[in-house]
PDB file of C-alpha atoms in Angstrom:
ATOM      1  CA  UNK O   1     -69.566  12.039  -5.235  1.00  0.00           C
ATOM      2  CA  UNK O   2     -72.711  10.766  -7.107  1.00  0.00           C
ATOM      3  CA  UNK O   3     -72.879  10.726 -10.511  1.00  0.00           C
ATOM      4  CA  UNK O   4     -76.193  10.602 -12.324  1.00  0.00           C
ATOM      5  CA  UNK O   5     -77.305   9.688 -15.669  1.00  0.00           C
ATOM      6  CA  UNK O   6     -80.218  10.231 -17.510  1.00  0.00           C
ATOM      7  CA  UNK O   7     -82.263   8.918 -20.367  1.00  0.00           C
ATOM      8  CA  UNK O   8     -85.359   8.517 -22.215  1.00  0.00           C
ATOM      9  CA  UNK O   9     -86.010  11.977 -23.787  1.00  0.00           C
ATOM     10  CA  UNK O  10     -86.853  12.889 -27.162  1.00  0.00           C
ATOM     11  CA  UNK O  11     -89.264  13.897 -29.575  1.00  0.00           C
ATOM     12  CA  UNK O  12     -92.983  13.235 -29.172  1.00  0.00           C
ATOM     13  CA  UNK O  13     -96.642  15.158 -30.077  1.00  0.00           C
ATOM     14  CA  UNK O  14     -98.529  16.953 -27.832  1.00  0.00           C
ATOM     15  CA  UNK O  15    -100.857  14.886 -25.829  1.00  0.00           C
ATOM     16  CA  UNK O  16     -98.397  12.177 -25.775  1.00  0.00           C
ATOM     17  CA  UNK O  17     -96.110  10.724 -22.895  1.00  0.00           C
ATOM     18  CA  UNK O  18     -92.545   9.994 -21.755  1.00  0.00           C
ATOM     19  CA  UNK O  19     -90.459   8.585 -19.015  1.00  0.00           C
ATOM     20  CA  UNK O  20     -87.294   9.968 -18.181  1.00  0.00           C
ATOM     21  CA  UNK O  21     -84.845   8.010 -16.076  1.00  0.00           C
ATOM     22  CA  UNK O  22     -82.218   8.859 -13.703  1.00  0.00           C
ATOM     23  CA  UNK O  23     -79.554   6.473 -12.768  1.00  0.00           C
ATOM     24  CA  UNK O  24     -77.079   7.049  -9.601  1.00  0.00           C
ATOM     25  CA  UNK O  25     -73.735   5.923  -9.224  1.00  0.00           C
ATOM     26  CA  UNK O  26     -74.490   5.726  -5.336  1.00  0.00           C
ATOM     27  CA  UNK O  27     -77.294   4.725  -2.957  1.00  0.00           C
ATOM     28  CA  UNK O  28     -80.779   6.392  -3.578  1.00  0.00           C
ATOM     29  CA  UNK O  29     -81.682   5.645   0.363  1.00  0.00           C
ATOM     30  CA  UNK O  30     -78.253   8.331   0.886  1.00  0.00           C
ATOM     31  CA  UNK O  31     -79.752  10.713  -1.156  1.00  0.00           C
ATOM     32  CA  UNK O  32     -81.712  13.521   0.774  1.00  0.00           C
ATOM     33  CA  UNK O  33     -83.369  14.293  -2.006  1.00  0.00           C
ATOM     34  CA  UNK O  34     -83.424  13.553  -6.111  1.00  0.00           C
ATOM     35  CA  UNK O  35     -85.431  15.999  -8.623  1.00  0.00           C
ATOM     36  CA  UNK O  36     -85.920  16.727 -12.112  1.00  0.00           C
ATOM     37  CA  UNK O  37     -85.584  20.219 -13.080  1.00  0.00           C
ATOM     38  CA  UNK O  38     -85.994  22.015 -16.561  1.00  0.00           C
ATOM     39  CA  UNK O  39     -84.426  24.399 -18.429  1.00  0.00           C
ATOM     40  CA  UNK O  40     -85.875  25.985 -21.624  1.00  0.00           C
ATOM     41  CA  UNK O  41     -83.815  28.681 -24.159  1.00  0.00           C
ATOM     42  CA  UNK O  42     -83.823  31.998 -22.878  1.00  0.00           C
ATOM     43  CA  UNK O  43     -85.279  30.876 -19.393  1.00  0.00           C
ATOM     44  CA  UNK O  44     -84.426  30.358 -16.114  1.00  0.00           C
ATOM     45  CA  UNK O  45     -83.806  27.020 -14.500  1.00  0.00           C
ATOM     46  CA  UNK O  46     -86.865  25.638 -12.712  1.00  0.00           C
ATOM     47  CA  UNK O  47     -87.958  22.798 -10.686  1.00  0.00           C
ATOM     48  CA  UNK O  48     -90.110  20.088 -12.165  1.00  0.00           C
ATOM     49  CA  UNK O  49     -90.741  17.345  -9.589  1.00  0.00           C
ATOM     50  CA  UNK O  50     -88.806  16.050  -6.194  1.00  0.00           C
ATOM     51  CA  UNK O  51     -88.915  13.010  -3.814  1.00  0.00           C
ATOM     52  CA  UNK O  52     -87.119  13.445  -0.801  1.00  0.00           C
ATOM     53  CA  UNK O  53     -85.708   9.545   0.955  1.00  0.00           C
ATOM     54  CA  UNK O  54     -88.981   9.398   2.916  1.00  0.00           C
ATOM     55  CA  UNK O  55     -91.181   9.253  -0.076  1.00  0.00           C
ATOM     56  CA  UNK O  56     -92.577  13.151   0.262  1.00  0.00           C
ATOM     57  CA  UNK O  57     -92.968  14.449  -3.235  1.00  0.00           C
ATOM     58  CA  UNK O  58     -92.963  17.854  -4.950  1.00  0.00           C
ATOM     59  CA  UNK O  59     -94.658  19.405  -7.930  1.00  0.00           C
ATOM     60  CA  UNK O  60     -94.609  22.489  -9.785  1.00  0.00           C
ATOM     61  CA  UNK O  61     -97.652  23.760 -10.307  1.00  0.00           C
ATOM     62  CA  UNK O  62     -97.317  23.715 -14.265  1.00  0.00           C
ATOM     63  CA  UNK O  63     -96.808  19.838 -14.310  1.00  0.00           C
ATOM     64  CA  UNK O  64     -99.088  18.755 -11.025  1.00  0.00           C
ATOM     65  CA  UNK O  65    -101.627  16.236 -12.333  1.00  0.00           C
ATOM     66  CA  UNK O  66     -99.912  15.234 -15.539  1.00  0.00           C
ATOM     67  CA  UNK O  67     -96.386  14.044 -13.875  1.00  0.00           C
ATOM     68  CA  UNK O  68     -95.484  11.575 -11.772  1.00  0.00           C
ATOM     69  CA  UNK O  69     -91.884  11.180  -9.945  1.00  0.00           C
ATOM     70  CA  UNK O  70     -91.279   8.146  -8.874  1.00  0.00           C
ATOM     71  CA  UNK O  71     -87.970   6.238  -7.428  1.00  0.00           C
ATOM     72  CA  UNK O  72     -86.758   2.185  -7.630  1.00  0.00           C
ATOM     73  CA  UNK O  73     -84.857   1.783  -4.511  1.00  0.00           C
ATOM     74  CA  UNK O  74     -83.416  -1.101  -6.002  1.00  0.00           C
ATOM     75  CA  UNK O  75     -82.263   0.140  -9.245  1.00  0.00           C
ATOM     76  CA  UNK O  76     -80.425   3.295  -7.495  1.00  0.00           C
ATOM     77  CA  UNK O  77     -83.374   5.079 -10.163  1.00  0.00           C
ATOM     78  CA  UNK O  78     -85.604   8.016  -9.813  1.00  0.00           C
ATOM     79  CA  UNK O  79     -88.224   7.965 -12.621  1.00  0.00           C
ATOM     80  CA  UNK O  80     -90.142  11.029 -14.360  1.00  0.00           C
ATOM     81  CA  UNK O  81     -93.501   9.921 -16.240  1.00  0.00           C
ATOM     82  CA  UNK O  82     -94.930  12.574 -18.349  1.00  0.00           C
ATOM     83  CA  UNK O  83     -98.565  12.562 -19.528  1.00  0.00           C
ATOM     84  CA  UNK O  84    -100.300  14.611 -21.709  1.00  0.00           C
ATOM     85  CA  UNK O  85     -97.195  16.758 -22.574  1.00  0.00           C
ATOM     86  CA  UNK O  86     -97.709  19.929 -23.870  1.00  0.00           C
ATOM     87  CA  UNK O  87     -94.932  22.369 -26.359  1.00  0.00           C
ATOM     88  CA  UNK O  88     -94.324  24.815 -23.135  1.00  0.00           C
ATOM     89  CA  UNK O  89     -92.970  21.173 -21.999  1.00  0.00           C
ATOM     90  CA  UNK O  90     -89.999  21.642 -24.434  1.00  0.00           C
ATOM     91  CA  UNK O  91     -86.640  22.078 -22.279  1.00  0.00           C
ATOM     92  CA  UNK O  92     -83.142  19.857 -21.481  1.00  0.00           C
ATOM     93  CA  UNK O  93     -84.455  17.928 -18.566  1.00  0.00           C
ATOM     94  CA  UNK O  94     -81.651  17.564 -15.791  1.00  0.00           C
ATOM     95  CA  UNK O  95     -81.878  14.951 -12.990  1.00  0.00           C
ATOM     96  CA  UNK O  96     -80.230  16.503  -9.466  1.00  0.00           C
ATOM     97  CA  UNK O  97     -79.322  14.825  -6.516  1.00  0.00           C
ATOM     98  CA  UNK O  98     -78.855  16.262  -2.852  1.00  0.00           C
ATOM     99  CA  UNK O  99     -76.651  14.604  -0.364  1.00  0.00           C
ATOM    100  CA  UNK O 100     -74.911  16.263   2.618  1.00  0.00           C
ATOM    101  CA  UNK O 101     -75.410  19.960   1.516  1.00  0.00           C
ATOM    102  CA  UNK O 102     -74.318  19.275  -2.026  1.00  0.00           C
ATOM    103  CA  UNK O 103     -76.128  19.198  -5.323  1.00  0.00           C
ATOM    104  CA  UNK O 104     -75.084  16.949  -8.196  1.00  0.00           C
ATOM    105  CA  UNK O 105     -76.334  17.168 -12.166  1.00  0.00           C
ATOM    106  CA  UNK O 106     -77.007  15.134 -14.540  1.00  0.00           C
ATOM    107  CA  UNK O 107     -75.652  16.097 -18.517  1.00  0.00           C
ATOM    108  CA  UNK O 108     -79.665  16.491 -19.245  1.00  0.00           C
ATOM    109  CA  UNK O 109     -81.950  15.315 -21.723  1.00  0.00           C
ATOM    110  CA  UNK O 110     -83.253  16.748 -24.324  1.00  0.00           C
ATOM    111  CA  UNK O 111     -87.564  16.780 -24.634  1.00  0.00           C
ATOM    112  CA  UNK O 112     -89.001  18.555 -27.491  1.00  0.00           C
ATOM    113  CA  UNK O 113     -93.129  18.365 -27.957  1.00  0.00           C
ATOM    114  CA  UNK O 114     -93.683  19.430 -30.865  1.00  0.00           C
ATOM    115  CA  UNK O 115     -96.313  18.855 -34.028  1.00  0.00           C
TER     116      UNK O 115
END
């Protein structure tokens, strides 16, 4: 079981930046893989940004160039720094975790951009 928490969203202008946080209850280096993905009203859920164990990371193509993902090995943290964030950024933000064929979730947070 791995339990994940995550924090660091709220309400900011367009242009502006944010770092989300994800804290795991269990080794990051047993964790295939940790993501963030998104999920806006009315829309599907989609993938933002992965790192597998190895260090490989993944982008959407939306987000490429203004996100980073990023992970402290020694914190048991995967990190999500957003740059220049736009309103179509607006969504619950939900950290997920992989491990031996299972996915976990986070509760979300909550990102508005908004003027």
């Amino acid at each position: 079981q791995v339990q994940l928490v995550e924090s660091g969203g709220g309400l900011v202008q367009p242009g502006e930046s944010l770092r989300l946080s994800c804290a795991a209850s269990a080794s990051i280096f047993s964790i295939d893989r940790m993501g963030w993905y998104r999920q806006a009203p009315g829309k599907e859920r989609e993938l933002v940004a992965s790192i597998t164990s190895g260090g490989s990371t993944n982008y959407a193509a939306s987000v490429k160039g203004r996100f980073t993902i990023s992970r402290d090995n020694a914190k048991n943290t995967v990190y999500l720094q957003m740059n220049s964030l736009k309103p179509e950024d607006t969504a619950v933000y939900l950290c997920n975790a992989y491990r031996w064929y299972t996915d976990y979730w986070g509760q979300g947070t909550q990102v508005t951009v908004s003027s």
